[in-house]
Short mmCIF file of C-alpha atoms and ligand atoms in Angstrom, two decimals:
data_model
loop_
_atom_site.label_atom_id
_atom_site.label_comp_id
_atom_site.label_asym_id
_atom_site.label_seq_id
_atom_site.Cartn_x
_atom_site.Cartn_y
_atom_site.Cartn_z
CA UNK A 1 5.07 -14.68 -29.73
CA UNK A 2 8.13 -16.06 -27.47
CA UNK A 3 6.17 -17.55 -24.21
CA UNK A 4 7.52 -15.97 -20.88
CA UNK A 5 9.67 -18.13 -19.24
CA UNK A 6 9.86 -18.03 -14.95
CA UNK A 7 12.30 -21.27 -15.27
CA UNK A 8 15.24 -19.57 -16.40
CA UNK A 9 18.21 -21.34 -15.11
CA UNK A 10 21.14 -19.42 -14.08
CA UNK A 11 23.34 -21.32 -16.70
CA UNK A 12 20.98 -20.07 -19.55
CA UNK A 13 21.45 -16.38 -18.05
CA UNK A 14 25.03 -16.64 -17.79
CA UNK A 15 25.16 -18.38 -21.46
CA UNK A 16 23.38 -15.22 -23.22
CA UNK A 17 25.63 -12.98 -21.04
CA UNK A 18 28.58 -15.20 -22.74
CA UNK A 19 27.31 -14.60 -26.27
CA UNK A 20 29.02 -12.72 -28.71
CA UNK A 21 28.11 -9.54 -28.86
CA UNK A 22 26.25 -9.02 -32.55
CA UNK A 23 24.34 -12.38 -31.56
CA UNK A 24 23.58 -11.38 -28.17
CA UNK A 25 21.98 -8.07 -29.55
CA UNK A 26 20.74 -9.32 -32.72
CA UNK A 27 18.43 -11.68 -30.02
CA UNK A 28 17.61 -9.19 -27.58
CA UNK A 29 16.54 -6.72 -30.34
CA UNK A 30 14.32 -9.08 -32.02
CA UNK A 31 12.57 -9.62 -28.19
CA UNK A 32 12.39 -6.17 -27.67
CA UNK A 33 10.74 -5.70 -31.05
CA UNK A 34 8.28 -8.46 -30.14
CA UNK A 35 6.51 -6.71 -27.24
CA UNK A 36 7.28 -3.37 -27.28
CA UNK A 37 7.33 -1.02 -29.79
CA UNK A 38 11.02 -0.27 -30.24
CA UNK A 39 10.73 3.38 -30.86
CA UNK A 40 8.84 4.35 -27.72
CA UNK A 41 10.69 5.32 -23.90
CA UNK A 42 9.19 5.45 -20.94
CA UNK A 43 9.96 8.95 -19.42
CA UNK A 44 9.77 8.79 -15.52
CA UNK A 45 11.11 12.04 -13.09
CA UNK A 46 12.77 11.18 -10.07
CA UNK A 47 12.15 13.37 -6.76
CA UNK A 48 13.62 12.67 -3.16
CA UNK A 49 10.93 13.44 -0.96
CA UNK A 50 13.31 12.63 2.32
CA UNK A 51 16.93 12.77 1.21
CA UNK A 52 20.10 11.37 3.61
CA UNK A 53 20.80 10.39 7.05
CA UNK A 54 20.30 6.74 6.32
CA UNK A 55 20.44 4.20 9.17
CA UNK A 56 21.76 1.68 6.43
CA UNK A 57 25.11 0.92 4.93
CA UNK A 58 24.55 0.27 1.28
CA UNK A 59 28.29 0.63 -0.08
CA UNK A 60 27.09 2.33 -2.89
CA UNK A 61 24.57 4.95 -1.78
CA UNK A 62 25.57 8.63 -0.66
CA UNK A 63 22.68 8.58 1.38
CA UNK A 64 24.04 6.68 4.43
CA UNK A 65 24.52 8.40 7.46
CA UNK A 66 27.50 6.61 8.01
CA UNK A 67 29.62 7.59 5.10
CA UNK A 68 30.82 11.62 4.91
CA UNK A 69 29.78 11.89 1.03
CA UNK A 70 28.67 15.88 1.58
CA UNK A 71 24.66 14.84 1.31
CA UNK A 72 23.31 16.69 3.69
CA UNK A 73 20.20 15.14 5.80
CA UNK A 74 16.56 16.90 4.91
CA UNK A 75 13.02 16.27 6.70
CA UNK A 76 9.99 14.83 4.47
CA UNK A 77 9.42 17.38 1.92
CA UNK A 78 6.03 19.69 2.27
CA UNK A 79 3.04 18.81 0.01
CA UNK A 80 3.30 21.68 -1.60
CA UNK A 81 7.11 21.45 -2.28
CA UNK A 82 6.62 17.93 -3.74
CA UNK A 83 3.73 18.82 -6.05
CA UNK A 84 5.16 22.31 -7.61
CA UNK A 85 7.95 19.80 -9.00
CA UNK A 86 5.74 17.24 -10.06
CA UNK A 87 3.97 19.78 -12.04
CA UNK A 88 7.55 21.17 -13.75
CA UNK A 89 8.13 17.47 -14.27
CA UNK A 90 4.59 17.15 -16.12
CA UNK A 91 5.00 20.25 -17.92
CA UNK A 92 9.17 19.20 -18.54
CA UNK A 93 7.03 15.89 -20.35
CA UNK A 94 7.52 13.26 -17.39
CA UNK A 95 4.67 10.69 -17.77
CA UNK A 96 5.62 9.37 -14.24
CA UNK A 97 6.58 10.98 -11.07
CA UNK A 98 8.52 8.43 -8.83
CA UNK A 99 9.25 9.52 -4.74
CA UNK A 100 12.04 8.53 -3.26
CA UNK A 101 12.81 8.25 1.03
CA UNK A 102 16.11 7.27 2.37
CA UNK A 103 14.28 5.32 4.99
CA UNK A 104 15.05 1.65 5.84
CA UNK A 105 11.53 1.37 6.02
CA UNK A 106 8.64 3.76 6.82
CA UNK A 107 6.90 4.96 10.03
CA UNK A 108 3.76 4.38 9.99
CA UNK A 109 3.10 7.89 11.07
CA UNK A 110 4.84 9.10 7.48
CA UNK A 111 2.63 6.79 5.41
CA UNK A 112 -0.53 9.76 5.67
CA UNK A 113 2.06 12.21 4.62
CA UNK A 114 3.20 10.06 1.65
CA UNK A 115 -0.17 9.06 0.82
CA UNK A 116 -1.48 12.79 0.90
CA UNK A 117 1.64 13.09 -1.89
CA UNK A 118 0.42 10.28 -4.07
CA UNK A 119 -2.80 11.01 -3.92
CA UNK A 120 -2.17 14.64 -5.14
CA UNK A 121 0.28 13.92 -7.89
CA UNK A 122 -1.96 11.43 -9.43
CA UNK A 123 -4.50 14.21 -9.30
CA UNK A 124 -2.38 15.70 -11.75
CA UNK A 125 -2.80 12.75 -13.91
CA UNK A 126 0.69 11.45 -13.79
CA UNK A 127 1.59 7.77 -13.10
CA UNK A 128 2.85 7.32 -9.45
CA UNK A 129 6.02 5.51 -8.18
CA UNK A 130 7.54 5.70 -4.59
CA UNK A 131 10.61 3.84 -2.86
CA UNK A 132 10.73 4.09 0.47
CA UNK A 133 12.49 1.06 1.88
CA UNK A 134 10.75 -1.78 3.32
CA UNK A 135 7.06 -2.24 3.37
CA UNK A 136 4.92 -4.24 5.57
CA UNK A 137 1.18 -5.52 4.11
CA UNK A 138 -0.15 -2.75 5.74
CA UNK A 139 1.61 -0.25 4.46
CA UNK A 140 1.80 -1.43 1.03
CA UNK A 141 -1.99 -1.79 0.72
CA UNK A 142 -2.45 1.88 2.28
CA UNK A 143 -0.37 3.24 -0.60
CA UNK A 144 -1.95 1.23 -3.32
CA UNK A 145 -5.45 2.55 -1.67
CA UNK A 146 -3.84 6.40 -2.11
CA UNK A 147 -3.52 5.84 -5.63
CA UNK A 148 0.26 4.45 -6.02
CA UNK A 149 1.06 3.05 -9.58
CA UNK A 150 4.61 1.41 -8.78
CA UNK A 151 6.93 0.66 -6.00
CA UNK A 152 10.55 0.40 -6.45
CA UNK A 153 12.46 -1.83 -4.35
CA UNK A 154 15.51 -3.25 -5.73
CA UNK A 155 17.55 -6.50 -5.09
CA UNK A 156 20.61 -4.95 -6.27
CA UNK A 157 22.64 -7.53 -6.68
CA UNK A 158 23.43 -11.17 -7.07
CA UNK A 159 22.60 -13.61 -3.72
CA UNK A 160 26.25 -14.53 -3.18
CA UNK A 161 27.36 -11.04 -3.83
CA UNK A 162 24.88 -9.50 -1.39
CA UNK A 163 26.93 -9.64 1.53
CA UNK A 164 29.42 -7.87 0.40
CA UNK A 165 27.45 -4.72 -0.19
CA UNK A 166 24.93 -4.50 2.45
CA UNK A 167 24.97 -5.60 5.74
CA UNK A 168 22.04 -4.29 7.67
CA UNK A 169 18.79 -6.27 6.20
CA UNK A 170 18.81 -9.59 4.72
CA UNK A 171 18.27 -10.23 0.97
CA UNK A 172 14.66 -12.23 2.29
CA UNK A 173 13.68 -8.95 3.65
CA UNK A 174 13.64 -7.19 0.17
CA UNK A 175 11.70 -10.17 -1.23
CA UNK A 176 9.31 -9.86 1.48
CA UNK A 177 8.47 -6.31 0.64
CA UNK A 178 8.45 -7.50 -2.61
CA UNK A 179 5.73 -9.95 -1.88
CA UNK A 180 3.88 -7.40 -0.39
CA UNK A 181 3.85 -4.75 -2.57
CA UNK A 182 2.64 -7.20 -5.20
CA UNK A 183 -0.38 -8.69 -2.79
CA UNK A 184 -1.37 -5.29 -2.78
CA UNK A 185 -1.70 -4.45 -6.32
CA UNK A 186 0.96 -2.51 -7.11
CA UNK A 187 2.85 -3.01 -9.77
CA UNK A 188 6.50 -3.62 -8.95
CA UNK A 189 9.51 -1.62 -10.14
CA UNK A 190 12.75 -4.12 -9.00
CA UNK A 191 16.56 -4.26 -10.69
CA UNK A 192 20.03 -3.66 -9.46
CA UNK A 193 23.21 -2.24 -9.61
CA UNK A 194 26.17 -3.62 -12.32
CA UNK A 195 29.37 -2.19 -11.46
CA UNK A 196 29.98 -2.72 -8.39
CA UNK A 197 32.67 -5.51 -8.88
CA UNK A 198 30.83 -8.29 -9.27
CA UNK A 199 31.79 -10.81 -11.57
CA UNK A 200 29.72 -11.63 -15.06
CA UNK A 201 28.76 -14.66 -13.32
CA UNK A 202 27.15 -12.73 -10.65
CA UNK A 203 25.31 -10.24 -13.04
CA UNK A 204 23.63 -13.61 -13.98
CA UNK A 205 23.15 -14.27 -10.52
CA UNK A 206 20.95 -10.60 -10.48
CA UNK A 207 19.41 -11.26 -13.59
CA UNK A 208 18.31 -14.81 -12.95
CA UNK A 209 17.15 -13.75 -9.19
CA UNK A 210 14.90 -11.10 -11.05
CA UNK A 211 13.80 -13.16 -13.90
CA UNK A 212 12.54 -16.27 -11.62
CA UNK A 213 10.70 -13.81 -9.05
CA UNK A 214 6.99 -14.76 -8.45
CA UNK A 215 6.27 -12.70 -11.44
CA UNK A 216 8.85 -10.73 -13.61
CA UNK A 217 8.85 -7.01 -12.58
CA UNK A 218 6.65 -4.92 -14.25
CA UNK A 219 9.86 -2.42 -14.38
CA UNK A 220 13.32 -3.22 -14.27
CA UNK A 221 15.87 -0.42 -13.21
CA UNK A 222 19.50 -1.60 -14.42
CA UNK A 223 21.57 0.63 -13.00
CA UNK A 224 25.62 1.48 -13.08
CA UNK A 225 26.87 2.70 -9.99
CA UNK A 226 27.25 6.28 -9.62
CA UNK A 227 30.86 6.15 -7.73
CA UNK A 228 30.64 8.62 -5.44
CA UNK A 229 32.99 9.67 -3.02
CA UNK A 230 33.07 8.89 0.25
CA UNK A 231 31.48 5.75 -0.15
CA UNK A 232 33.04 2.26 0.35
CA UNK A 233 32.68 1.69 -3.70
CA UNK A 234 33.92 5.38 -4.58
CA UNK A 235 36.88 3.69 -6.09
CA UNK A 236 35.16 0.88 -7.96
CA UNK A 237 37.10 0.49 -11.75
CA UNK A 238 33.63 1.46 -14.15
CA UNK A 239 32.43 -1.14 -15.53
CA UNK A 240 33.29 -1.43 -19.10
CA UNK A 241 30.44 -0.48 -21.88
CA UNK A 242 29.84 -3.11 -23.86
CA UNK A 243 29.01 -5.29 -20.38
CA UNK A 244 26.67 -3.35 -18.96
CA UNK A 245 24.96 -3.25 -23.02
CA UNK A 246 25.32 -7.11 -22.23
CA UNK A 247 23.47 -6.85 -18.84
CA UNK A 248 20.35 -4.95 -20.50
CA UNK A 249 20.19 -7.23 -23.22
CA UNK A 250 20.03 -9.98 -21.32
CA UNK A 251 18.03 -9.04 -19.20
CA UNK A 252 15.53 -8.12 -22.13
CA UNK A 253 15.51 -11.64 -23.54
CA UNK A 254 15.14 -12.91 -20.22
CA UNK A 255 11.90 -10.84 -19.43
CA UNK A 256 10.40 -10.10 -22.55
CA UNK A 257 7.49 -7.77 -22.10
CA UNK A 258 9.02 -6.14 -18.36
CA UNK A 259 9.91 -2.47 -19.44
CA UNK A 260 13.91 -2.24 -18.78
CA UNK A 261 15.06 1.12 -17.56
CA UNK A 262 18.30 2.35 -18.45
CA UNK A 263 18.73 3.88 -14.82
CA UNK A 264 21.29 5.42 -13.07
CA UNK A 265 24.47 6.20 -14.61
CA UNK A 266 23.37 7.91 -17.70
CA UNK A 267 25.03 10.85 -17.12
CA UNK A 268 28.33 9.39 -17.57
CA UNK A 269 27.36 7.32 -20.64
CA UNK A 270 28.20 8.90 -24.50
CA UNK A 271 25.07 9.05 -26.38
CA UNK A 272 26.45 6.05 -28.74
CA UNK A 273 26.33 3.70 -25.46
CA UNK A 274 22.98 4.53 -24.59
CA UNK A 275 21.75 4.33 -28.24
CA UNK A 276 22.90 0.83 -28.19
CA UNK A 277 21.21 0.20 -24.82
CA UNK A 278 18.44 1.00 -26.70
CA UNK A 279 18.55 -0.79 -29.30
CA UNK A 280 19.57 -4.08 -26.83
CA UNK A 281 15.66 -3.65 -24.94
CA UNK A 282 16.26 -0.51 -22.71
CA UNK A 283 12.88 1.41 -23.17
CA UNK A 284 12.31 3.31 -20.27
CA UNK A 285 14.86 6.23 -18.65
CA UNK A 286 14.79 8.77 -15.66
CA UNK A 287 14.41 12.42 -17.06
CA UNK A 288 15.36 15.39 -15.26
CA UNK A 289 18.51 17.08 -14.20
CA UNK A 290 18.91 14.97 -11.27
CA UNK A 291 18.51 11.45 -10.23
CA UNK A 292 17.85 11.46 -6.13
CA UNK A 293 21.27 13.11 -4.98
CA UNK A 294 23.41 12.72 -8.12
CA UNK A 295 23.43 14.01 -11.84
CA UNK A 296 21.24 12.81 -14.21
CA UNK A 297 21.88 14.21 -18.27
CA UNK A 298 20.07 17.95 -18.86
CA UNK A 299 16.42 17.08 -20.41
CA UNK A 300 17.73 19.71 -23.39
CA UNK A 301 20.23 16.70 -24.16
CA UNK A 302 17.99 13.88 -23.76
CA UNK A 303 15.41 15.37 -26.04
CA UNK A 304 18.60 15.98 -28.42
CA UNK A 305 19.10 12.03 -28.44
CA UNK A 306 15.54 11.31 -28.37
CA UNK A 307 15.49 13.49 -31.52
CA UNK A 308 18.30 11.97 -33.84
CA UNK A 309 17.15 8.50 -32.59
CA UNK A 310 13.66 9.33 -33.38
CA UNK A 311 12.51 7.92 -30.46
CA UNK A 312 9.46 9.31 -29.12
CA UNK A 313 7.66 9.55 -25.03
CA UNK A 314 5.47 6.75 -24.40
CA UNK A 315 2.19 7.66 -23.89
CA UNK A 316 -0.03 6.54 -20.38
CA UNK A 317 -2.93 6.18 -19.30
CA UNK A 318 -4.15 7.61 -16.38
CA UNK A 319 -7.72 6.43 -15.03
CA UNK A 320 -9.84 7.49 -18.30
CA UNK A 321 -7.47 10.22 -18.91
CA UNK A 322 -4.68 10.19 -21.45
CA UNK A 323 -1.39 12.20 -20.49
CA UNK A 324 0.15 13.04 -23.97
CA UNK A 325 3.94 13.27 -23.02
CA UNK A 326 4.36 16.48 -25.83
CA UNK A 327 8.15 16.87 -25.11
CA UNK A 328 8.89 19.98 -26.96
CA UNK A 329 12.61 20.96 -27.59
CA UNK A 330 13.31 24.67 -26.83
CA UNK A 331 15.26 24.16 -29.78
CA UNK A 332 12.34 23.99 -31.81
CA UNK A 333 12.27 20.31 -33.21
CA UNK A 334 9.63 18.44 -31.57
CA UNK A 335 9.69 14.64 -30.29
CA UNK A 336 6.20 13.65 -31.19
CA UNK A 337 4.38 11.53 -29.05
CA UNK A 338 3.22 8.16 -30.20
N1 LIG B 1 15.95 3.73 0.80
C1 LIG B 1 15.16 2.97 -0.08
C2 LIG B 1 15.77 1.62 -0.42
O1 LIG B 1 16.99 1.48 -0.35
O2 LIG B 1 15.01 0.71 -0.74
C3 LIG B 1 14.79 3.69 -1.37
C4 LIG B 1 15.82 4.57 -2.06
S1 LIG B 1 17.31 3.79 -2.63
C5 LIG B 1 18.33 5.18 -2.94
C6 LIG B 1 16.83 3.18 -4.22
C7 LIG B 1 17.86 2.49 -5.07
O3 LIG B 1 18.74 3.44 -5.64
C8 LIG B 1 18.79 1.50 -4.43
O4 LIG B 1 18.20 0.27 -4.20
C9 LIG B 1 19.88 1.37 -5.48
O5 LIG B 1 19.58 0.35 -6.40
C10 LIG B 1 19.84 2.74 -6.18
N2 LIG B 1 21.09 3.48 -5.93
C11 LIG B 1 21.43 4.15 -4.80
N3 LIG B 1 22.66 4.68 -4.90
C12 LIG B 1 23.13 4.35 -6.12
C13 LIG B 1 24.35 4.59 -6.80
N4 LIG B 1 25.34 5.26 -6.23
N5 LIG B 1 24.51 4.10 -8.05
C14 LIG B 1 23.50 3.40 -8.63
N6 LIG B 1 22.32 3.14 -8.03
C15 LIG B 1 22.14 3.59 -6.79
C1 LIG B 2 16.55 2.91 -9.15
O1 LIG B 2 16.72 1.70 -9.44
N1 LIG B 2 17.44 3.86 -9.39
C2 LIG B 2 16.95 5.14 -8.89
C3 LIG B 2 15.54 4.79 -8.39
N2 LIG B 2 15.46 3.38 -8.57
C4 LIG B 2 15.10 5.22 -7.07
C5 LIG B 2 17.86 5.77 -7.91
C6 LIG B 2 19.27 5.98 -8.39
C7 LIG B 2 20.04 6.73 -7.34
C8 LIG B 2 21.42 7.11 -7.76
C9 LIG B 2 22.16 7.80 -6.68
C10 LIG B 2 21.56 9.08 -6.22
O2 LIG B 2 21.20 9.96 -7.06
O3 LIG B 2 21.48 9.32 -5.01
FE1 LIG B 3 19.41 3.93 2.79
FE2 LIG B 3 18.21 3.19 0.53
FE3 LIG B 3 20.64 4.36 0.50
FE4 LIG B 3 20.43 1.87 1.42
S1 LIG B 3 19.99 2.57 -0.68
S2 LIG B 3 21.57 3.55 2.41
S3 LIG B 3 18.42 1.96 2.41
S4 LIG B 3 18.73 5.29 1.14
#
């Protein structure tokens, strides 16, 4: 088996970015087929648990107060409003239930209220997965101690590019939380954004950043921007197809055995792009009509694609209990589980 490299130079990254494309894939397959079973996604449902009114200015998100995108600001969710849609994700055949907080970082007063949350949808024998900004030691062993799985907290973007999209916390700052998060335990869920303008050299910049962390994420969400209006990057050109199939592959044969998630930005994708971000190492996807504030494909269509690509829900284990993600297709064909 390939080792696991952490010494990835940037120049490598960029060279495999540079590749053509049947070589670049042909490479990236024969990774993906090495540690993962290439048939098998990883099925996670998004939820936001606190949505909008965000003291940061992330050019891309729709949840900063600062831009007029039409998201209107909510309170922390109730318990009980947070676990009735676990439970429809569960029963929709989500494997993982991930929380999301448009909070530059917690209170510590919310962190009981979160942890109540965790602790009750891993009850339900899901995986767990929360992003909620930055996370001091504290914090991030109080969550793992409530039964969190994951936390995302992405980079975004390359260091030289970083400035350019955010402006109120510090690149460090992430990889602090980052740090933390993995001295408590957790396992770590960390990507970025493509599309944003950045050059190809700077999606090297991401991928190298991510691929020479401490240790490679456990999870890594590649996202494409969602443009949405009334943010600084509503007008961004999309990025073209076949690079962002580059940026997944790439970042497959630079960390082998990470899961990739083809993230954000599905909903705007054919099903021929995302069958060949498959095939380049993308084995994990968010499921479920919407994302945090924007669209997301309709599960009946993703269990479509699953279905002609015969790709089947990855399995989990959840303390000693196995969740069997049986995604049936109203339809009536079924995508068998493992
Ligand atoms: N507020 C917390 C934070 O920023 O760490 C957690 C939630 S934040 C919305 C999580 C991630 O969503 C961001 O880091 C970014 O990568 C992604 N995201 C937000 N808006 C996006 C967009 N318009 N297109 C693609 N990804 C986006
Ligand atoms: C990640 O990397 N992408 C997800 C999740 N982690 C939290 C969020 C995507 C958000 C897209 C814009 C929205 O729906 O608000
Ligand atoms: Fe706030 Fe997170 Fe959006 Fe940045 S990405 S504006 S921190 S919700």
């Amino acid at each position: 088996m390939t080792a696991i490299r952490h010494d990835w130079s940037r120049d490598e990254i960029l060279a495999l970015l540079d590749l053509p494309f049947a070589d670049l894939l042909a490479r990236a397959h024969a990774a993906h087929r090495e540690h993962h079973d290439p048939n098998a996604v990883q099925v996670s449902t998004l939820l936001s648990i606190k949505t909008g009114g965000c003291p940061e200015d992330c050019a891309y998100c729709p949840q900063a107060a600062r831009y007029a995108t039409g998201v209107e600001a909510q309170k922390l969710m109730s318990l009980d409003a947070v676990l009735a849609k676990a439970k429809q994700a569960k029963a929709a055949g989500a494997t993982r239930f991930c929380m999301g907080a448009a909070w530059r970082s917690p209170k510590d007063r919310d962190i009981p209220k979160v942890a109540e949350m965790i602790g009750a949808v891993k009850s339900l024998g899901m995986e767990t997965c929360a992003t909620l900004g930055m996370l001091s030691d504290t914090q991030a062993h109080v969550l793992k101690g409530a039964g969190l799985d994951y936390y995302n907290h992405n980079i975004d973007t390359a260091p030289e590019y970083y400035g350019e999209i955010i402006h109120t916390r510090e690149l460090q700052d992430r990889l602090d939380t980052l740090g933390h998060v993995r001295d408590a335990g957790l396992k770590t869920c960390c990507g970025g954004i493509v599309g944003m303008g950045e050059t190809r050299e700077q999606r090297a910049g991401l991928l190298h950043t991510l691929a020479t962390l401490p240790a490679h994420p456990d999870s890594v969400p590649i996202n494409r921007l969602v443009r949405v209006a009334g943010t600084p990057l509503a007008e961004e050109r999309e990025l073209d197809g076949f690079e962002f199939v580059r940026a997944i592959a790439a970042a497959r044969i630079a960390m082998p055995a990470s899961m990739v998630r083809l993230s954000a930005g599905r909903a705007e994708m054919s099903d021929e792009l995302q069958a060949l971000c498959f095939f380049a190492g993308a084995n994990s996807i968010f499921y479920g009509e919407k994302l945090l504030t924007t669209g997301n494909p309709d599960t009946e269509r993703d269990l479509a694609l699953f279905d002609r690509l015969g790709i089947h829900a990855m399995q989990v284990e959840v303390k000693s209990e196995t969740v069997h993600a049986d995604i049936v297709d109203p339809c009536g064909a079924e995508t068998a589980a493992a």
